[in-house]
CSV table of C-alpha atoms in Angstrom, one decimal:
chain,number,residue,atom,x,y,z
Z,1,MET,CA,-18.9,6.5,5.8
Z,2,HIS,CA,-17.0,5.2,2.7
Z,3,ILE,CA,-17.3,7.4,-0.4
Z,4,VAL,CA,-16.1,5.4,-3.4
Z,5,LEU,CA,-15.2,7.2,-6.6
Z,6,LEU,CA,-15.1,5.2,-9.8
Z,7,GLY,CA,-14.7,5.8,-13.5
Z,8,TYR,CA,-12.4,5.5,-16.4
Z,9,MET,CA,-8.8,6.6,-16.3
Z,10,ALA,CA,-8.4,10.3,-16.4
Z,11,SER,CA,-11.9,10.9,-15.2
Z,12,GLY,CA,-10.5,12.7,-12.1
Z,13,LYS,CA,-11.0,10.2,-9.4
Z,14,SER,CA,-7.8,11.1,-7.5
Z,15,THR,CA,-8.0,14.8,-8.1
Z,16,ILE,CA,-11.6,15.0,-7.1
Z,17,GLY,CA,-11.1,12.7,-4.2
Z,18,LYS,CA,-8.3,14.8,-2.8
Z,19,LEU,CA,-10.3,18.0,-3.1
Z,20,LEU,CA,-13.4,16.4,-1.6
Z,21,SER,CA,-11.2,15.2,1.3
Z,22,LYS,CA,-10.2,18.8,2.1
Z,23,GLN,CA,-13.8,20.0,1.9
Z,24,ILE,CA,-15.4,17.4,4.1
Z,25,ASN,CA,-12.4,16.4,6.2
Z,26,TYR,CA,-12.3,12.7,5.4
Z,27,PRO,CA,-9.0,11.0,4.7
Z,28,PHE,CA,-8.3,10.2,1.0
Z,29,LEU,CA,-7.1,6.8,-0.2
Z,30,ASP,CA,-6.1,5.8,-3.7
Z,31,LEU,CA,-6.6,2.1,-4.0
Z,32,ASP,CA,-3.7,1.8,-6.6
Z,33,GLU,CA,-1.4,3.6,-4.2
Z,34,TYR,CA,-2.5,1.4,-1.3
Z,35,ILE,CA,-1.8,-1.7,-3.4
Z,36,THR,CA,1.6,-0.3,-4.4
Z,37,GLN,CA,2.5,0.3,-0.8
Z,38,ASN,CA,1.5,-3.1,0.4
Z,39,GLU,CA,3.0,-5.0,-2.5
Z,40,LYS,CA,6.2,-2.9,-2.6
Z,41,LEU,CA,5.9,-2.9,-6.4
Z,42,THR,CA,4.2,-0.4,-8.9
Z,43,ILE,CA,1.1,-1.5,-10.7
Z,44,PRO,CA,3.0,-2.0,-14.0
Z,45,GLU,CA,5.6,-4.1,-12.1
Z,46,ILE,CA,2.9,-6.3,-10.5
Z,47,PHE,CA,1.4,-6.9,-14.0
Z,48,ALA,CA,4.8,-7.7,-15.5
Z,49,GLN,CA,6.1,-9.8,-12.7
Z,50,LYS,CA,3.1,-11.5,-11.4
Z,51,GLY,CA,0.4,-11.1,-14.0
Z,52,GLU,CA,-3.1,-9.6,-14.2
Z,53,ILE,CA,-4.8,-12.5,-12.4
Z,54,TYR,CA,-2.5,-12.0,-9.3
Z,55,PHE,CA,-3.1,-8.2,-9.5
Z,56,ARG,CA,-6.9,-8.5,-9.7
Z,57,LYS,CA,-6.9,-11.0,-6.7
Z,58,LYS,CA,-4.8,-8.6,-4.6
Z,59,GLU,CA,-6.9,-5.6,-5.7
Z,60,HIS,CA,-10.0,-7.4,-4.5
Z,61,GLU,CA,-8.4,-8.3,-1.2
Z,62,TYR,CA,-7.2,-4.7,-0.5
Z,63,LEU,CA,-10.5,-3.3,-1.5
Z,64,LYS,CA,-12.2,-5.6,1.0
Z,65,GLU,CA,-9.7,-4.6,3.7
Z,66,VAL,CA,-10.3,-0.9,3.2
Z,67,LEU,CA,-14.1,-1.2,3.0
Z,68,GLN,CA,-14.2,-3.3,6.2
Z,69,ASN,CA,-12.3,-0.6,8.1
Z,70,LYS,CA,-14.9,1.4,10.0
Z,71,GLN,CA,-13.0,4.7,9.5
Z,72,ASP,CA,-14.5,7.3,7.2
Z,73,VAL,CA,-12.7,7.4,3.9
Z,74,ILE,CA,-12.9,8.7,0.4
Z,75,LEU,CA,-11.6,5.9,-1.8
Z,76,SER,CA,-10.5,6.3,-5.4
Z,77,LEU,CA,-10.6,3.0,-7.4
Z,78,GLY,CA,-8.6,2.0,-10.4
Z,79,GLY,CA,-10.4,2.3,-13.7
Z,80,GLY,CA,-10.8,-1.5,-13.9
Z,81,THR,CA,-11.6,-2.3,-10.2
Z,82,PRO,CA,-15.4,-2.2,-10.5
Z,83,CYS,CA,-15.3,-4.7,-13.4
Z,84,TYR,CA,-13.6,-7.6,-11.6
Z,85,ALA,CA,-14.2,-10.1,-8.7
Z,86,ASN,CA,-17.7,-8.8,-7.9
Z,87,ASN,CA,-16.1,-5.6,-6.6
Z,88,MET,CA,-19.3,-3.5,-7.1
Z,89,GLU,CA,-21.3,-6.0,-5.1
Z,90,LEU,CA,-18.7,-5.9,-2.4
Z,91,ILE,CA,-18.9,-2.0,-2.3
Z,92,HIS,CA,-22.6,-2.1,-2.0
Z,93,GLN,CA,-22.6,-4.8,0.7
Z,94,GLN,CA,-20.3,-2.5,2.8
Z,95,ASN,CA,-22.8,0.4,2.7
Z,96,ALA,CA,-20.4,2.6,0.8
Z,97,LEU,CA,-21.7,5.5,-1.3
Z,98,SER,CA,-20.4,4.8,-4.9
Z,99,ILE,CA,-20.1,7.7,-7.3
Z,100,TYR,CA,-19.3,7.2,-11.0
Z,101,LEU,CA,-17.4,10.2,-12.4
Z,102,ARG,CA,-18.7,10.0,-16.0
Z,103,ALA,CA,-16.8,11.7,-18.8
Z,104,SER,CA,-17.3,11.7,-22.6
Z,105,ILE,CA,-14.9,10.0,-24.9
Z,106,ALA,CA,-13.8,13.5,-26.1
Z,107,THR,CA,-13.0,14.7,-22.6
Z,108,LEU,CA,-11.1,11.5,-21.7
Z,109,THR,CA,-9.2,11.5,-25.0
Z,110,ASP,CA,-8.1,15.1,-24.4
Z,111,ARG,CA,-6.9,14.3,-20.9
Z,112,ILE,CA,-5.2,11.0,-21.7
Z,113,VAL,CA,-3.4,12.2,-24.8
Z,114,LYS,CA,-1.7,15.0,-22.7
Z,115,HIS,CA,-0.3,12.4,-20.2
Z,116,LYS,CA,-0.1,9.3,-22.3
Z,117,SER,CA,3.4,8.4,-21.4
Z,118,THR,CA,2.4,8.0,-17.7
Z,119,ARG,CA,-0.5,5.6,-18.6
Z,120,PRO,CA,0.9,2.1,-19.4
Z,121,LEU,CA,-2.4,1.0,-21.0
Z,122,VAL,CA,-2.3,3.7,-23.7
Z,123,ALA,CA,1.4,4.7,-23.9
Z,124,PHE,CA,1.9,2.5,-27.0
Z,125,LEU,CA,-1.0,4.0,-28.9
Z,126,THR,CA,-0.8,6.8,-31.4
Z,127,ASP,CA,-3.0,9.9,-30.5
Z,128,GLU,CA,-5.4,8.9,-33.3
Z,129,GLN,CA,-5.9,5.4,-31.8
Z,130,VAL,CA,-6.8,6.7,-28.3
Z,131,PRO,CA,-10.5,7.6,-28.9
Z,132,GLU,CA,-11.3,4.1,-30.3
Z,133,PHE,CA,-9.5,2.5,-27.4
Z,134,ILE,CA,-11.4,4.5,-24.9
Z,135,ALA,CA,-14.7,3.8,-26.7
Z,136,LYS,CA,-14.1,0.1,-26.6
Z,137,HIS,CA,-13.2,0.1,-22.9
Z,138,LEU,CA,-16.1,2.2,-21.9
Z,139,PHE,CA,-18.4,-0.1,-23.8
Z,140,GLU,CA,-17.1,-3.0,-21.8
Z,141,ARG,CA,-17.0,-1.2,-18.5
Z,142,ARG,CA,-20.2,0.9,-18.6
Z,143,PHE,CA,-22.3,-2.0,-17.2
Z,144,PHE,CA,-20.1,-2.0,-14.0
Z,145,TYR,CA,-19.7,1.8,-13.8
Z,146,GLU,CA,-23.4,2.4,-14.0
Z,147,GLN,CA,-24.0,0.2,-10.9
Z,148,ALA,CA,-22.8,3.1,-8.9
Z,149,GLN,CA,-25.5,4.7,-6.7
Z,150,LYS,CA,-24.8,8.2,-8.1
Z,151,THR,CA,-23.4,9.6,-11.3
Z,152,VAL,CA,-21.7,12.9,-11.8
Z,153,SER,CA,-21.0,14.0,-15.3
Z,154,ILE,CA,-17.6,15.8,-15.3
Z,155,ASP,CA,-17.7,17.2,-18.8
Z,156,ALA,CA,-17.5,21.1,-18.9
Z,157,LYS,CA,-17.3,21.3,-15.2
Z,158,THR,CA,-14.5,22.6,-13.0
Z,159,GLU,CA,-13.1,20.4,-10.3
Z,160,LYS,CA,-14.7,22.6,-7.7
Z,161,GLU,CA,-18.1,22.3,-9.4
Z,162,THR,CA,-17.8,18.5,-9.4
Z,163,VAL,CA,-16.9,18.4,-5.7
Z,164,GLN,CA,-19.8,20.6,-4.9
Z,165,GLU,CA,-22.1,18.3,-6.7
Z,166,ILE,CA,-20.8,15.3,-4.7
Z,167,ILE,CA,-21.2,17.3,-1.5
Z,168,GLN,CA,-24.9,17.8,-2.4
Z,169,PHE,CA,-25.3,13.9,-2.3
Z,170,LEU,CA,-24.0,13.9,1.2
Z,171,GLN,CA,-26.5,16.3,2.7
């Protein structure tokens, strides 16, 4: 079975994916890390050297590759992955369980501001600009995120509680 975690940056996809991996003994794979390994460039380097169109094309190819592998996996997507190249359709065609980790603008802002320098999309923004940036992105992406088969609200929950809620879906 493929369990696909999606949501906005800082929603906890990688953290929850790794914890879930330990709980249910499935391997964990971060799609951005998979792309980085295969392309031998970081995501910001791919964007800078080859452009977003190239990146989105490769992202789709690697997503397809991972989903077509029959091995059980917990897959964490990049925040934009569901929004391009009919990737949500691809996920559902492959019989994967897609789970949207939904967070409020306030939760995302709090998390992103703390680690802004490590997030190229927001590193150039002032702390005051971050909530509006997130709100705009969420508005654009919500349509795709809400195509997930399950939604887990992560606000006011511990990572452990979020993992337990996901495990309930699997039973």
